Amino acid sequence: MAVIGIGAAVAGWIIFADRLLSPLYATGASIAVCIGGFIGMALLLKQQYAHRSGQIYASDLSAQIAQSIITYSPFPMAVLDHEGRFVTINDASSQLMGYRRGELMGEDFFTLLDNGNRQSVLEKLELVKQGAMQQTLTTIIHKTGFPLEIQLVLLPLSEGNNVTGALAIGQDISDRKRNNERIRYMAYYDDMTGLPNRRMFMMHFNEVLERAGDRFIGMLYLDIDQFKLINDSFGREFGDMLLLQVAERFTRGLSGEDMGARMEGDEFAIMFVSLHSEKELVEKARALLTTLEEPFEMQGFPFHVTASIGMATNCKDCDAGSIIKKADMALGRVKEQGRNDILLYSEDWNNSSLERLTLQHELKQGIQRNEFFLHYQPQYHLSTGKVVGLEALVRWQHPDRGLVPPGQFIPLAEESGMIVQLGEWVLEEACRQNKRWQDDGLLAVPVSVNLSIRQFMQQNLKDKIATILRETGLSPQYLELEITETMTMDVQYATQCLLELTRLGVSISIDDFGTGYSSLNYLKNLPIGRLKIDRSFVRDIQQDPGDAAIVAAIIAMAHNLNLQVIAEGVETEEQMNFLKQHACDEIQGYFWSPPLPSEQITQILVRN
Ligand code: C2E
Ligand code: MG
Ligand code: MG
């Protein structure tokens, strides 16, 4: 038998996980097939045997190799004759199709194909007869009747110039397809509820928004109230069971293009594609809450849950992400306001919260770029008119916004925690400046620095202040810390903290006195030097007898407790006279001086 090489044109094809099938060899009636590395091995063996023993002929060996490969190959293989009838078939093929080998020998391969595929495979076989390798995706019907998706490769078998048949190699890709579908499912659906997941929802929502035009589209972001508590109290399994039932109720009435999804945990999103108004969206949301009114049957018992819903609608150039964010924000507000309710997002919120975020970001930058500086407001002894102190007030020179008042950025700095860093800088700068004035031979008076509650709660506050005093060289009696009444609410902490501070030698005053919580009882036990009457009382001394009475009472009480009193925000002579009459010790306010830059304070100190 001659060894006839065929399929030289076969460049190789992909089989199971991209493994490459290399050129094939065939012998006349029986066929030798070599795959990949088998070729090299076969050729090597062939040479060795022919050379050494002289007994085994090359053609025999190739035939044996081909026979073995076909027989033992895990891939379904078959040899077809010119008419497409089975000449040889391996076990993998017969197993795949559910037949015994004997049943198929001599049978027409095409009868096994799905009707719809027959013609195209026939055409492929015609091309193979002309010497060209072909491959195609086809469906073979299993003996029991179910379809198998097969990747089919047909290789020409030739003797001389005549193609005598074809070697068919198949690969069952039904599994791969099933796996792909499974992977797709896992990627886009929530395993537990079977609902689309966040990814799928976002994708679909974006598609809907792109095609929305003038249509009104609304979405709800829902979350089960106190789900964590339910989970913690009854266990995860219970929680999952509940989620499953809730998911069913939420999505029960959805129609057409509307979509409900489980976003994560106990959060669901629902999009309504064909609404006419916000009113309709609100009605839908209310209806959803109503569906929860009927108790769930959990382990045989009725179980009540409520949910909260945030709503948002589409707008020009909005993408899914931003609408979801808005609905989520609305949901957050519902939660804050006591749950079990619905709320529609309002554009006004975004502006203010975006502005806050921007400002917070700029605040951070501002600290890094040293955009802050201090003004000082003199405090005067009322009867002598002498400067007795200076309050350091922080200022922010923003590169674009100009001078930003502390009322705008201090609360933000407090909220974000940046106040600690900023406050430390203020302390340091105020001490350094005060020391500079003293070094220049100017009047030595204490500088007052406002402390934020965050700073006050810092464990190492005392050490920080001690370090600042040491490093700036300012003597402690020239530093006063202003705290507010609320900081004294934790009496034990406040007492201990203030004692530590006063032991350093610094003094303490209570700022904005009268506006916060005051336990007058504790006031006498805390090491406080003076009270600063809030400017809101001072402002209306003239017009409001109540305020006048409060101011008078604070002064009297402070004196009884052996505390100094300073009135803030004194703007007029009448206010000053009233305070004088009631023996207030000191005043601070625009009437005698607004907060000023350090250079101008220098002038004032020189004059004093
Ligand atoms: P505050 O500690 O009560 O400071 C007094 C505020 O009253 C200052 O406002 C001052 O400019 C203003 N003021 C002074 N005299 C008058 C007056 O005659 N009439 C009126 N209407 N207002 C007067 P400012 O500088 O805007 O500071 C506002 C608040 O910001 C301060 O109130 C303080 O609570 C806070 N703050 C300022 N600097 C700092 C700081 O460095 N750290 C902290 N934690 N807070 C600061
Ligand atoms: Mg103050
Ligand atoms: Mg004040």
mmCIF file of C-alpha atoms in Angstrom, residues 278-469:
data_model
loop_
_atom_site.group_PDB
_atom_site.id
_atom_site.type_symbol
_atom_site.label_atom_id
_atom_site.label_comp_id
_atom_site.label_asym_id
_atom_site.label_seq_id
_atom_site.Cartn_x
_atom_site.Cartn_y
_atom_site.Cartn_z
ATOM 1 C CA GLU A 278 -44.676 62.008 37.301
ATOM 2 C CA LYS A 279 -48.065 61.472 38.857
ATOM 3 C CA GLU A 280 -48.274 58.084 37.201
ATOM 4 C CA LEU A 281 -44.834 57.152 38.497
ATOM 5 C CA VAL A 282 -45.857 58.149 42.001
ATOM 6 C CA GLU A 283 -48.985 56.012 41.669
ATOM 7 C CA LYS A 284 -46.889 53.036 40.567
ATOM 8 C CA ALA A 285 -44.598 53.468 43.539
ATOM 9 C CA ARG A 286 -47.521 53.740 45.951
ATOM 10 C CA ALA A 287 -49.040 50.630 44.417
ATOM 11 C CA LEU A 288 -45.806 48.755 45.059
ATOM 12 C CA LEU A 289 -45.845 49.705 48.714
ATOM 13 C CA THR A 290 -49.435 48.504 48.841
ATOM 14 C CA THR A 291 -48.418 45.099 47.499
ATOM 15 C CA LEU A 292 -46.341 44.673 50.648
ATOM 16 C CA GLU A 293 -49.246 45.343 52.970
ATOM 17 C CA GLU A 294 -50.387 41.771 52.795
ATOM 18 C CA PRO A 295 -48.096 39.739 55.074
ATOM 19 C CA PHE A 296 -45.645 37.238 53.629
ATOM 20 C CA GLU A 297 -45.980 33.642 54.597
ATOM 21 C CA MET A 298 -42.662 32.722 56.125
ATOM 22 C CA GLN A 299 -42.171 29.276 57.599
ATOM 23 C CA GLY A 300 -45.896 29.086 58.095
ATOM 24 C CA PHE A 301 -46.209 32.441 59.851
ATOM 25 C CA PRO A 302 -47.402 35.789 58.567
ATOM 26 C CA PHE A 303 -44.535 38.255 58.307
ATOM 27 C CA HIS A 304 -44.860 41.987 57.685
ATOM 28 C CA VAL A 305 -42.321 44.091 55.868
ATOM 29 C CA THR A 306 -42.268 47.604 54.529
ATOM 30 C CA ALA A 307 -40.067 49.194 51.907
ATOM 31 C CA SER A 308 -38.781 52.605 50.956
ATOM 32 C CA ILE A 309 -38.757 53.908 47.401
ATOM 33 C CA GLY A 310 -36.781 56.665 45.728
ATOM 34 C CA MET A 311 -37.934 57.838 42.302
ATOM 35 C CA ALA A 312 -36.278 59.669 39.434
ATOM 36 C CA THR A 313 -37.186 60.428 35.854
ATOM 37 C CA ASN A 314 -35.260 60.793 32.628
ATOM 38 C CA CYS A 315 -33.897 64.134 31.545
ATOM 39 C CA LYS A 316 -31.957 65.438 28.586
ATOM 40 C CA ASP A 317 -28.541 63.760 28.256
ATOM 41 C CA CYS A 318 -29.049 61.711 31.431
ATOM 42 C CA ASP A 319 -27.578 58.229 31.425
ATOM 43 C CA ALA A 320 -28.758 55.251 33.418
ATOM 44 C CA GLY A 321 -26.061 55.730 36.035
ATOM 45 C CA SER A 322 -27.048 59.287 36.864
ATOM 46 C CA ILE A 323 -30.770 58.522 37.038
ATOM 47 C CA ILE A 324 -30.151 55.559 39.306
ATOM 48 C CA LYS A 325 -27.980 57.750 41.489
ATOM 49 C CA LYS A 326 -30.766 60.292 41.802
ATOM 50 C CA ALA A 327 -33.348 57.663 42.678
ATOM 51 C CA ASP A 328 -30.897 56.230 45.196
ATOM 52 C CA MET A 329 -30.454 59.669 46.709
ATOM 53 C CA ALA A 330 -34.213 60.031 47.022
ATOM 54 C CA LEU A 331 -34.282 56.611 48.657
ATOM 55 C CA GLY A 332 -31.638 57.781 51.119
ATOM 56 C CA ARG A 333 -33.872 60.685 52.112
ATOM 57 C CA VAL A 334 -36.861 58.418 52.618
ATOM 58 C CA LYS A 335 -34.732 56.330 54.960
ATOM 59 C CA GLU A 336 -33.616 59.416 56.845
ATOM 60 C CA GLN A 337 -37.188 60.588 57.158
ATOM 61 C CA GLY A 338 -38.418 57.391 58.741
ATOM 62 C CA ARG A 339 -38.804 54.786 55.930
ATOM 63 C CA ASN A 340 -41.904 53.101 54.470
ATOM 64 C CA ASP A 341 -42.526 55.928 52.047
ATOM 65 C CA ILE A 342 -41.746 57.170 48.563
ATOM 66 C CA LEU A 343 -39.971 60.304 47.386
ATOM 67 C CA LEU A 344 -39.304 61.782 43.975
ATOM 68 C CA TYR A 345 -35.859 63.209 43.342
ATOM 69 C CA SER A 346 -35.740 66.963 42.842
ATOM 70 C CA GLU A 347 -33.106 68.641 40.664
ATOM 71 C CA ASP A 348 -32.539 71.262 43.372
ATOM 72 C CA TRP A 349 -30.923 68.691 45.602
ATOM 73 C CA ASN A 350 -28.288 67.792 43.124
ATOM 74 C CA ASN A 351 -27.177 71.355 42.698
ATOM 75 C CA SER A 352 -26.709 71.860 46.396
ATOM 76 C CA SER A 353 -25.042 68.529 47.081
ATOM 77 C CA LEU A 354 -22.846 68.797 44.018
ATOM 78 C CA GLU A 355 -21.847 72.258 45.141
ATOM 79 C CA ARG A 356 -21.022 70.908 48.570
ATOM 80 C CA LEU A 357 -18.928 68.136 47.114
ATOM 81 C CA THR A 358 -17.074 70.560 44.876
ATOM 82 C CA LEU A 359 -16.434 72.922 47.752
ATOM 83 C CA GLN A 360 -15.220 70.073 49.907
ATOM 84 C CA HIS A 361 -12.781 69.070 47.219
ATOM 85 C CA GLU A 362 -11.587 72.643 46.833
ATOM 86 C CA LEU A 363 -11.252 72.971 50.588
ATOM 87 C CA LYS A 364 -8.803 70.094 50.592
ATOM 88 C CA GLN A 365 -6.834 71.707 47.795
ATOM 89 C CA GLY A 366 -7.023 75.051 49.580
ATOM 90 C CA ILE A 367 -5.401 73.576 52.667
ATOM 91 C CA GLN A 368 -2.621 72.092 50.564
ATOM 92 C CA ARG A 369 -2.133 75.357 48.684
ATOM 93 C CA ASN A 370 -2.164 77.580 51.768
ATOM 94 C CA GLU A 371 -5.150 79.607 50.665
ATOM 95 C CA PHE A 372 -6.121 80.379 54.253
ATOM 96 C CA PHE A 373 -5.151 83.328 56.382
ATOM 97 C CA LEU A 374 -6.275 84.912 59.619
ATOM 98 C CA HIS A 375 -8.056 88.069 60.554
ATOM 99 C CA TYR A 376 -8.031 89.253 64.129
ATOM 100 C CA GLN A 377 -10.805 91.058 65.894
ATOM 101 C CA PRO A 378 -9.857 93.138 68.912
ATOM 102 C CA GLN A 379 -11.697 92.688 72.181
ATOM 103 C CA TYR A 380 -11.938 95.781 74.361
ATOM 104 C CA HIS A 381 -12.237 96.422 78.042
ATOM 105 C CA LEU A 382 -15.523 98.276 78.245
ATOM 106 C CA SER A 383 -14.708 100.875 80.888
ATOM 107 C CA THR A 384 -11.091 101.602 79.930
ATOM 108 C CA GLY A 385 -11.392 101.074 76.156
ATOM 109 C CA LYS A 386 -8.129 99.143 76.182
ATOM 110 C CA VAL A 387 -7.519 96.126 73.899
ATOM 111 C CA VAL A 388 -7.645 93.049 76.115
ATOM 112 C CA GLY A 389 -7.592 90.293 73.507
ATOM 113 C CA LEU A 390 -7.748 89.355 69.836
ATOM 114 C CA GLU A 391 -9.959 86.707 68.300
ATOM 115 C CA ALA A 392 -8.353 84.841 65.410
ATOM 116 C CA LEU A 393 -10.887 84.257 62.619
ATOM 117 C CA VAL A 394 -9.957 82.143 59.652
ATOM 118 C CA ARG A 395 -10.415 83.410 56.092
ATOM 119 C CA TRP A 396 -10.286 81.532 52.786
ATOM 120 C CA GLN A 397 -8.988 83.368 49.770
ATOM 121 C CA HIS A 398 -10.339 81.092 47.037
ATOM 122 C CA PRO A 399 -8.608 81.498 43.641
ATOM 123 C CA ASP A 400 -11.939 81.801 41.754
ATOM 124 C CA ARG A 401 -14.609 82.390 44.358
ATOM 125 C CA GLY A 402 -12.788 85.170 46.142
ATOM 126 C CA LEU A 403 -13.120 85.477 49.892
ATOM 127 C CA VAL A 404 -15.286 82.633 51.186
ATOM 128 C CA PRO A 405 -16.876 83.365 54.601
ATOM 129 C CA PRO A 406 -16.201 80.809 57.381
ATOM 130 C CA GLY A 407 -19.931 80.198 57.741
ATOM 131 C CA GLN A 408 -19.720 78.512 54.336
ATOM 132 C CA PHE A 409 -16.676 76.354 54.767
ATOM 133 C CA ILE A 410 -16.314 75.662 58.494
ATOM 134 C CA PRO A 411 -19.382 73.353 58.596
ATOM 135 C CA LEU A 412 -18.055 71.536 55.522
ATOM 136 C CA ALA A 413 -14.629 71.221 57.052
ATOM 137 C CA GLU A 414 -16.253 69.859 60.180
ATOM 138 C CA GLU A 415 -18.330 67.379 58.263
ATOM 139 C CA SER A 416 -15.353 66.042 56.331
ATOM 140 C CA GLY A 417 -12.964 66.085 59.245
ATOM 141 C CA MET A 418 -10.667 68.558 57.508
ATOM 142 C CA ILE A 419 -11.316 70.976 60.344
ATOM 143 C CA VAL A 420 -8.738 69.126 62.410
ATOM 144 C CA GLN A 421 -5.959 69.945 59.981
ATOM 145 C CA LEU A 422 -7.259 73.435 59.320
ATOM 146 C CA GLY A 423 -7.810 74.133 63.014
ATOM 147 C CA GLU A 424 -4.307 73.071 63.828
ATOM 148 C CA TRP A 425 -2.960 75.480 61.257
ATOM 149 C CA VAL A 426 -5.089 78.295 62.750
ATOM 150 C CA LEU A 427 -3.764 77.540 66.229
ATOM 151 C CA GLU A 428 -0.203 77.541 65.059
ATOM 152 C CA GLU A 429 -0.534 80.684 62.962
ATOM 153 C CA ALA A 430 -2.362 82.605 65.711
ATOM 154 C CA CYS A 431 0.284 81.675 68.288
ATOM 155 C CA ARG A 432 3.120 82.505 65.917
ATOM 156 C CA GLN A 433 1.611 85.914 65.075
ATOM 157 C CA ASN A 434 0.888 86.763 68.691
ATOM 158 C CA LYS A 435 4.426 85.880 69.658
ATOM 159 C CA ARG A 436 5.700 88.058 66.789
ATOM 160 C CA TRP A 437 3.734 91.043 68.100
ATOM 161 C CA GLN A 438 5.133 90.507 71.539
ATOM 162 C CA ASP A 439 8.658 90.114 70.173
ATOM 163 C CA ASP A 440 8.132 93.443 68.408
ATOM 164 C CA GLY A 441 7.496 94.991 71.782
ATOM 165 C CA LEU A 442 3.781 95.503 71.235
ATOM 166 C CA LEU A 443 1.023 95.105 73.763
ATOM 167 C CA ALA A 444 0.844 91.526 75.023
ATOM 168 C CA VAL A 445 -2.757 90.235 74.999
ATOM 169 C CA PRO A 446 -4.193 86.750 74.644
ATOM 170 C CA VAL A 447 -5.221 85.532 71.224
ATOM 171 C CA SER A 448 -8.499 83.555 71.168
ATOM 172 C CA VAL A 449 -8.782 80.590 68.845
ATOM 173 C CA ASN A 450 -12.072 78.844 68.034
ATOM 174 C CA LEU A 451 -11.967 75.102 68.608
ATOM 175 C CA SER A 452 -14.219 72.794 66.641
ATOM 176 C CA ILE A 453 -15.865 69.865 68.359
ATOM 177 C CA ARG A 454 -13.793 67.500 66.243
ATOM 178 C CA GLN A 455 -10.631 69.044 67.552
ATOM 179 C CA PHE A 456 -11.994 69.013 71.052
ATOM 180 C CA MET A 457 -12.683 65.284 70.845
ATOM 181 C CA GLN A 458 -9.149 64.499 69.698
ATOM 182 C CA GLN A 459 -7.327 62.395 72.246
ATOM 183 C CA ASN A 460 -4.030 64.190 71.779
ATOM 184 C CA LEU A 461 -5.345 67.773 71.772
ATOM 185 C CA LYS A 462 -3.401 68.732 74.895
ATOM 186 C CA ASP A 463 -0.146 67.429 73.427
ATOM 187 C CA LYS A 464 -0.740 69.215 70.150
ATOM 188 C CA ILE A 465 -1.324 72.500 71.874
ATOM 189 C CA ALA A 466 1.674 72.027 74.112
ATOM 190 C CA THR A 467 3.816 71.375 71.040
ATOM 191 C CA ILE A 468 2.494 74.460 69.255
ATOM 192 C CA LEU A 469 3.185 76.628 72.269
#
